[in-house]
Coordinates of C-alpha atoms in Angstrom, one line a residue:
M1 CA 12.6 -20.3 26.5
S2 CA 14.6 -19.7 23.0
Q3 CA 17.0 -16.9 22.5
V4 CA 16.5 -14.5 20.4
S5 CA 19.0 -13.0 17.6
T6 CA 19.1 -9.4 16.5
V7 CA 20.1 -7.8 13.8
S8 CA 22.7 -5.3 14.4
L9 CA 23.6 -2.3 13.1
P10 CA 26.7 -0.1 14.5
G11 CA 25.8 1.2 17.8
R12 CA 22.1 -1.1 17.4
G13 CA 20.6 -4.0 17.8
F14 CA 16.8 -4.8 16.4
D15 CA 14.8 -7.8 17.4
A16 CA 12.8 -7.0 14.2
F17 CA 12.1 -4.7 11.6
L18 CA 8.7 -3.1 9.9
F19 CA 8.6 -1.9 7.1
D20 CA 5.8 0.1 5.1
M21 CA 4.8 -1.5 1.6
D22 CA 4.2 1.2 -0.5
G23 CA 7.9 3.2 -1.6
T24 CA 9.9 1.3 0.8
I25 CA 8.9 -2.4 -0.8
L26 CA 7.3 -1.8 -3.6
T27 CA 5.7 1.1 -6.0
S28 CA 2.0 1.1 -6.8
I29 CA 1.4 4.8 -7.7
K30 CA 1.0 4.1 -11.4
S31 CA -1.3 1.0 -10.4
A32 CA -3.3 3.3 -7.7
E33 CA -3.9 6.6 -10.0
R34 CA -5.4 5.2 -12.9
V35 CA -7.6 3.1 -10.3
W36 CA -8.4 6.2 -8.2
G37 CA -7.8 8.5 -11.5
I38 CA -10.8 7.1 -13.2
W39 CA -13.1 7.1 -9.9
A40 CA -12.3 10.7 -9.6
A41 CA -13.2 11.5 -13.5
A42 CA -16.5 9.1 -12.9
H43 CA -17.5 11.2 -9.9
G44 CA -16.6 15.2 -11.5
L45 CA -13.8 16.0 -9.3
D46 CA -10.6 17.6 -10.6
V47 CA -8.4 14.5 -11.1
Q48 CA -4.9 16.4 -10.6
K49 CA -6.2 18.1 -7.5
F50 CA -7.9 14.8 -6.0
L51 CA -4.8 12.0 -7.0
P52 CA -2.1 13.8 -4.6
T53 CA -5.0 13.0 -1.4
I54 CA -5.0 9.2 -1.7
H55 CA -1.8 8.3 -0.6
G56 CA -1.1 6.4 2.7
K57 CA -5.2 6.7 4.2
R58 CA -8.0 3.6 3.5
S59 CA -9.9 4.1 0.4
E60 CA -12.6 4.4 2.5
D61 CA -11.4 7.1 4.3
T62 CA -10.5 8.4 1.1
V63 CA -14.2 8.8 -0.9
R64 CA -15.9 9.6 2.9
A65 CA -13.9 13.2 2.7
Q66 CA -15.1 13.3 -1.1
N67 CA -18.3 14.0 0.7
L68 CA -20.4 12.7 -2.3
P69 CA -24.2 13.0 -1.7
G70 CA -25.5 9.4 -2.2
I71 CA -22.3 7.6 -3.0
D72 CA -21.8 4.7 0.1
P73 CA -18.2 4.8 0.9
V74 CA -17.8 1.6 2.1
V75 CA -19.5 0.4 -1.6
E76 CA -16.9 2.3 -3.3
A77 CA -14.2 1.6 -1.2
Q78 CA -14.9 -2.1 -2.0
R79 CA -15.0 -1.7 -6.3
I80 CA -12.2 0.4 -5.9
T81 CA -10.0 -2.3 -4.0
L82 CA -11.4 -5.2 -6.6
A83 CA -10.0 -2.5 -9.4
E84 CA -7.1 -1.6 -7.9
I85 CA -6.7 -5.8 -6.7
N86 CA -7.0 -6.0 -11.1
D87 CA -4.5 -3.6 -12.1
V88 CA -1.0 -4.8 -11.1
D89 CA 0.5 -3.0 -14.0
G90 CA 3.5 -0.9 -13.0
I91 CA 3.9 -2.7 -10.0
D92 CA 7.1 -2.5 -9.3
A93 CA 9.3 -3.9 -6.4
I94 CA 12.0 -1.4 -5.2
T95 CA 15.5 -1.7 -6.9
G96 CA 17.5 -4.4 -4.0
V97 CA 14.1 -5.3 -1.9
A98 CA 14.0 -8.5 -2.4
D99 CA 18.0 -9.2 -1.5
F100 CA 17.5 -6.9 1.2
L101 CA 14.5 -8.5 3.0
A102 CA 16.2 -12.3 2.0
S103 CA 19.1 -11.4 4.3
L104 CA 17.5 -10.7 7.2
P105 CA 16.2 -13.6 9.7
A106 CA 13.6 -15.4 8.9
G107 CA 10.0 -14.3 11.1
R108 CA 11.4 -11.1 12.2
W109 CA 10.3 -8.4 9.3
A110 CA 6.4 -7.9 8.4
I111 CA 4.9 -5.2 6.1
V112 CA 3.0 -2.7 7.9
T113 CA 0.5 -0.8 4.7
S114 CA -2.9 1.0 5.3
A115 CA -3.8 -1.1 2.0
P116 CA -6.2 -4.2 3.0
R117 CA -4.9 -7.6 3.5
R118 CA -6.2 -8.8 -0.6
L119 CA -4.6 -5.5 -1.8
A120 CA -1.6 -5.7 -0.3
A121 CA -1.1 -9.8 -1.3
A122 CA -2.1 -9.2 -4.7
R123 CA 0.7 -5.5 -5.4
I124 CA 3.2 -8.3 -3.2
A125 CA 2.5 -11.4 -5.6

């Protein structure tokens, strides 16, 4: 059995770290709000009231919560995700995050997010 090394902070030891993606290692608010704003306007929603509701949720859940007649939340979520994948303008790494992550032991940290894997990969790239 191999020995597991830990990263130590004063008074604490950790075997691994989990980081949220948005607001922790990068910010994608400009892109997300741009895409969702277009979607909301196209569906007659009040964009200013709607945008604060999108963060930290799956696209499908956000669409479903609007109760729009004739809208398939799964299909709409796929369209929105594709639009977000193609809109990477304004996605920025949080200052110092690359050096910080590089300082952690390989294989001992991961990113957790409500974003679909393809979207997360596009934003991290």
